[in-house]
Amino acid sequence: MKRACLVVLLATLGGCASQPCTLDAGDASSRTERLLFQNDLMQAKILASLGDEEGYELAQALLERSARLDQRGEVEFYRAILLIRQEASAGDILGLLQQAAGKGHPHATALLYKMHEQPYLLAEADPDQAEHYRLAYSQLDVARSGYPSFEKALELVSQLVVPPPSRDSSLAPLCLQYCQNGMPQP
């Protein structure tokens, strides 16, 4: 069930990465560059969403490589997600989210709302700032189209920032045994 939710989450977030090529559409190098950008961004999203610390370094490298083509704040948003997963300071996270929201990233705007409303990662709630981000979201093109709704965006970012379940190291030998023998032995 968790994997199915992750697939739905990534499919929802995947729409943010599709941008038209800014160069001549017939230019093969532009198309290749855009495809590689989308691939790097999708891989970074998956690695950040899985919450596996071993993938954070690769996710960061992929985001770094994608940064120059990102116009919608996705790189900053996923850098912030990685920092949340690594329990970095709220100031660093806020700065990245504000940059992403400034570029019109809807999930960054929703997460900033969540941070100021609850408060999440902050010492205290700031209703004025929360309302500012709610209004900012309503001005985004995605909000005007109705997808994702503000409530759905909040739900999605809430799922994205939930700490991943800890690995149960007692299951590792059973998994290894299953792979080697086809089924675990009691």
Tab-separated table of C-alpha atoms in Angstrom:
chain	number	residue	atom	x	y	z
A	1	MET	CA	0.000	0.000	0.000
A	2	LYS	CA	2.864	2.362	0.866
A	3	ARG	CA	4.449	1.714	-2.550
A	4	ALA	CA	1.148	2.415	-4.303
A	5	CYS	CA	0.842	5.730	-2.462
A	6	LEU	CA	4.410	6.584	-3.459
A	7	VAL	CA	3.650	5.870	-7.122
A	8	VAL	CA	0.551	8.094	-6.995
A	9	LEU	CA	2.533	10.789	-5.193
A	10	LEU	CA	5.316	10.726	-7.769
A	11	ALA	CA	2.869	10.714	-10.664
A	12	THR	CA	1.233	13.813	-9.202
A	13	LEU	CA	4.559	15.518	-8.694
A	14	GLY	CA	5.811	14.380	-12.093
A	15	GLY	CA	3.546	16.849	-13.840
A	16	CYS	CA	5.547	19.705	-12.401
A	17	ALA	CA	8.655	18.645	-14.316
A	18	SER	CA	7.186	18.826	-17.788
A	19	GLN	CA	8.198	22.119	-19.318
A	20	PRO	CA	8.365	23.030	-22.975
A	21	CYS	CA	11.844	23.401	-24.400
A	22	THR	CA	12.863	27.050	-24.521
A	23	LEU	CA	14.942	26.528	-27.647
A	24	ASP	CA	13.754	25.617	-31.134
A	25	ALA	CA	11.538	22.530	-30.763
A	26	GLY	CA	13.275	20.929	-33.737
A	27	ASP	CA	16.666	21.203	-32.088
A	28	ALA	CA	17.686	17.652	-31.122
A	29	SER	CA	20.158	18.794	-28.491
A	30	SER	CA	17.469	20.867	-26.793
A	31	ARG	CA	15.130	17.895	-26.710
A	32	THR	CA	17.869	15.635	-25.374
A	33	GLU	CA	18.793	18.167	-22.724
A	34	ARG	CA	15.136	18.524	-21.682
A	35	LEU	CA	14.684	14.747	-21.478
A	36	LEU	CA	17.803	14.365	-19.352
A	37	PHE	CA	16.603	17.202	-17.120
A	38	GLN	CA	13.238	15.487	-16.650
A	39	ASN	CA	14.929	12.158	-15.961
A	40	ASP	CA	17.325	13.641	-13.397
A	41	LEU	CA	14.503	15.466	-11.687
A	42	MET	CA	12.274	12.395	-11.565
A	43	GLN	CA	15.074	10.257	-10.115
A	44	ALA	CA	15.839	12.914	-7.503
A	45	LYS	CA	12.136	13.086	-6.563
A	46	ILE	CA	11.982	9.331	-6.111
A	47	LEU	CA	15.148	9.227	-4.020
A	48	ALA	CA	13.998	12.118	-1.826
A	49	SER	CA	10.514	10.631	-1.423
A	50	LEU	CA	11.744	7.178	-0.444
A	51	GLY	CA	13.556	8.560	2.556
A	52	ASP	CA	16.496	6.200	2.167
A	53	GLU	CA	19.552	8.063	3.432
A	54	GLU	CA	21.804	6.129	1.082
A	55	GLY	CA	20.112	7.839	-1.872
A	56	TYR	CA	20.376	11.411	-0.586
A	57	GLU	CA	23.826	12.068	-2.015
A	58	LEU	CA	22.752	10.921	-5.474
A	59	ALA	CA	19.507	12.908	-5.210
A	60	GLN	CA	21.511	16.021	-4.345
A	61	ALA	CA	23.851	15.470	-7.305
A	62	LEU	CA	20.902	15.015	-9.665
A	63	LEU	CA	19.262	18.177	-8.360
A	64	GLU	CA	22.508	20.094	-8.750
A	65	ARG	CA	22.805	18.935	-12.357
A	66	SER	CA	19.177	19.937	-13.003
A	67	ALA	CA	19.375	23.366	-11.402
A	68	ARG	CA	20.312	25.403	-14.455
A	69	LEU	CA	17.229	24.288	-16.407
A	70	ASP	CA	14.745	24.497	-13.563
A	71	GLN	CA	12.396	27.431	-13.942
A	72	ARG	CA	9.596	26.316	-11.618
A	73	GLY	CA	11.379	25.882	-8.298
A	74	GLU	CA	11.402	22.101	-8.250
A	75	VAL	CA	15.109	21.871	-7.485
A	76	GLU	CA	14.789	24.165	-4.481
A	77	PHE	CA	11.663	22.324	-3.308
A	78	TYR	CA	13.328	18.910	-3.385
A	79	ARG	CA	16.493	20.263	-1.818
A	80	ALA	CA	14.268	21.460	1.023
A	81	ILE	CA	12.648	18.009	1.246
A	82	LEU	CA	16.097	16.448	1.498
A	83	LEU	CA	17.031	18.905	4.250
A	84	ILE	CA	13.823	18.054	6.126
A	85	ARG	CA	14.692	14.367	5.864
A	86	GLN	CA	18.170	15.151	7.194
A	87	GLU	CA	16.746	17.279	10.027
A	88	ALA	CA	18.564	20.450	8.948
A	89	SER	CA	17.847	23.882	10.387
A	90	ALA	CA	14.471	25.443	9.670
A	91	GLY	CA	16.202	28.564	8.315
A	92	ASP	CA	17.887	26.649	5.493
A	93	ILE	CA	14.651	24.853	4.661
A	94	LEU	CA	12.615	28.078	4.723
A	95	GLY	CA	15.051	29.811	2.387
A	96	LEU	CA	14.810	27.069	-0.226
A	97	LEU	CA	11.028	26.861	0.038
A	98	GLN	CA	10.708	30.628	-0.324
A	99	GLN	CA	12.863	30.511	-3.469
A	100	ALA	CA	10.689	27.711	-4.884
A	101	ALA	CA	7.468	29.521	-3.981
A	102	GLY	CA	8.860	32.664	-5.595
A	103	LYS	CA	9.128	30.679	-8.825
A	104	GLY	CA	5.514	29.573	-8.458
A	105	HIS	CA	6.004	26.036	-7.160
A	106	PRO	CA	2.615	25.042	-5.700
A	107	HIS	CA	3.877	22.394	-3.284
A	108	ALA	CA	6.485	24.753	-1.846
A	109	THR	CA	3.754	27.324	-1.254
A	110	ALA	CA	1.558	24.708	0.434
A	111	LEU	CA	4.445	23.520	2.613
A	112	LEU	CA	5.211	27.087	3.669
A	113	TYR	CA	1.568	27.431	4.667
A	114	LYS	CA	1.794	24.207	6.678
A	115	MET	CA	4.965	25.378	8.403
A	116	HIS	CA	3.409	28.652	9.533
A	117	GLU	CA	-0.077	27.300	10.250
A	118	GLN	CA	0.687	24.298	12.470
A	119	PRO	CA	3.651	25.227	13.126
A	120	TYR	CA	5.787	22.602	11.435
A	121	LEU	CA	9.575	22.889	11.974
A	122	LEU	CA	9.051	26.355	13.446
A	123	ALA	CA	8.877	27.373	17.104
A	124	GLU	CA	5.467	29.006	16.826
A	125	ALA	CA	2.608	29.492	14.408
A	126	ASP	CA	2.292	32.687	12.383
A	127	PRO	CA	-1.312	32.985	11.152
A	128	ASP	CA	-0.532	36.070	9.050
A	129	GLN	CA	2.256	34.298	7.160
A	130	ALA	CA	0.083	31.199	6.799
A	131	GLU	CA	-2.687	33.298	5.262
A	132	HIS	CA	-0.137	34.977	2.974
A	133	TYR	CA	0.857	31.579	1.556
A	134	ARG	CA	-2.776	30.439	1.266
A	135	LEU	CA	-3.519	33.543	-0.802
A	136	ALA	CA	-0.322	33.092	-2.821
A	137	TYR	CA	-1.431	29.560	-3.667
A	138	SER	CA	-4.805	30.813	-4.853
A	139	GLN	CA	-3.010	33.066	-7.369
A	140	LEU	CA	-1.061	30.223	-8.985
A	141	ASP	CA	-2.166	28.886	-12.363
A	142	VAL	CA	-2.622	25.396	-10.921
A	143	ALA	CA	-4.980	26.741	-8.257
A	144	ARG	CA	-7.025	28.561	-10.855
A	145	SER	CA	-7.358	25.354	-12.833
A	146	GLY	CA	-8.367	23.506	-9.669
A	147	TYR	CA	-5.631	20.878	-9.801
A	148	PRO	CA	-4.240	20.276	-7.364
A	149	SER	CA	-6.607	21.926	-4.942
A	150	PHE	CA	-5.026	23.596	-1.940
A	151	GLU	CA	-6.269	20.786	0.294
A	152	LYS	CA	-4.759	18.147	-2.013
A	153	ALA	CA	-1.462	20.024	-2.150
A	154	LEU	CA	-1.396	20.152	1.667
A	155	GLU	CA	-2.182	16.453	1.872
A	156	LEU	CA	0.554	15.658	-0.610
A	157	VAL	CA	3.254	17.702	1.134
A	158	SER	CA	2.195	16.268	4.487
A	159	GLN	CA	2.752	12.769	3.113
A	160	LEU	CA	6.040	13.825	1.570
A	161	VAL	CA	7.521	15.162	4.807
A	162	VAL	CA	6.395	12.301	7.043
A	163	PRO	CA	9.536	10.518	8.202
A	164	PRO	CA	9.915	7.171	6.470
A	165	PRO	CA	9.371	4.111	8.633
A	166	SER	CA	12.531	2.825	10.231
A	167	ARG	CA	13.985	-0.270	8.722
A	168	ASP	CA	13.479	-3.395	10.721
A	169	SER	CA	16.946	-4.933	10.686
A	170	SER	CA	15.524	-8.219	11.965
A	171	LEU	CA	13.830	-8.686	8.577
A	172	ALA	CA	17.050	-8.352	6.569
A	173	PRO	CA	18.206	-11.945	7.138
A	174	LEU	CA	14.762	-13.234	6.125
A	175	CYS	CA	14.829	-11.141	2.963
A	176	LEU	CA	18.290	-12.405	2.077
A	177	GLN	CA	17.268	-15.963	2.812
A	178	TYR	CA	14.146	-15.546	0.660
A	179	CYS	CA	16.185	-14.251	-2.264
A	180	GLN	CA	18.693	-17.088	-1.978
A	181	ASN	CA	16.299	-19.977	-1.384
A	182	GLY	CA	12.996	-18.763	-2.716
A	183	MET	CA	11.355	-18.749	0.704
A	184	PRO	CA	12.335	-17.950	4.266
A	185	GLN	CA	13.157	-20.693	6.695
A	186	PRO	CA	11.876	-20.298	10.275
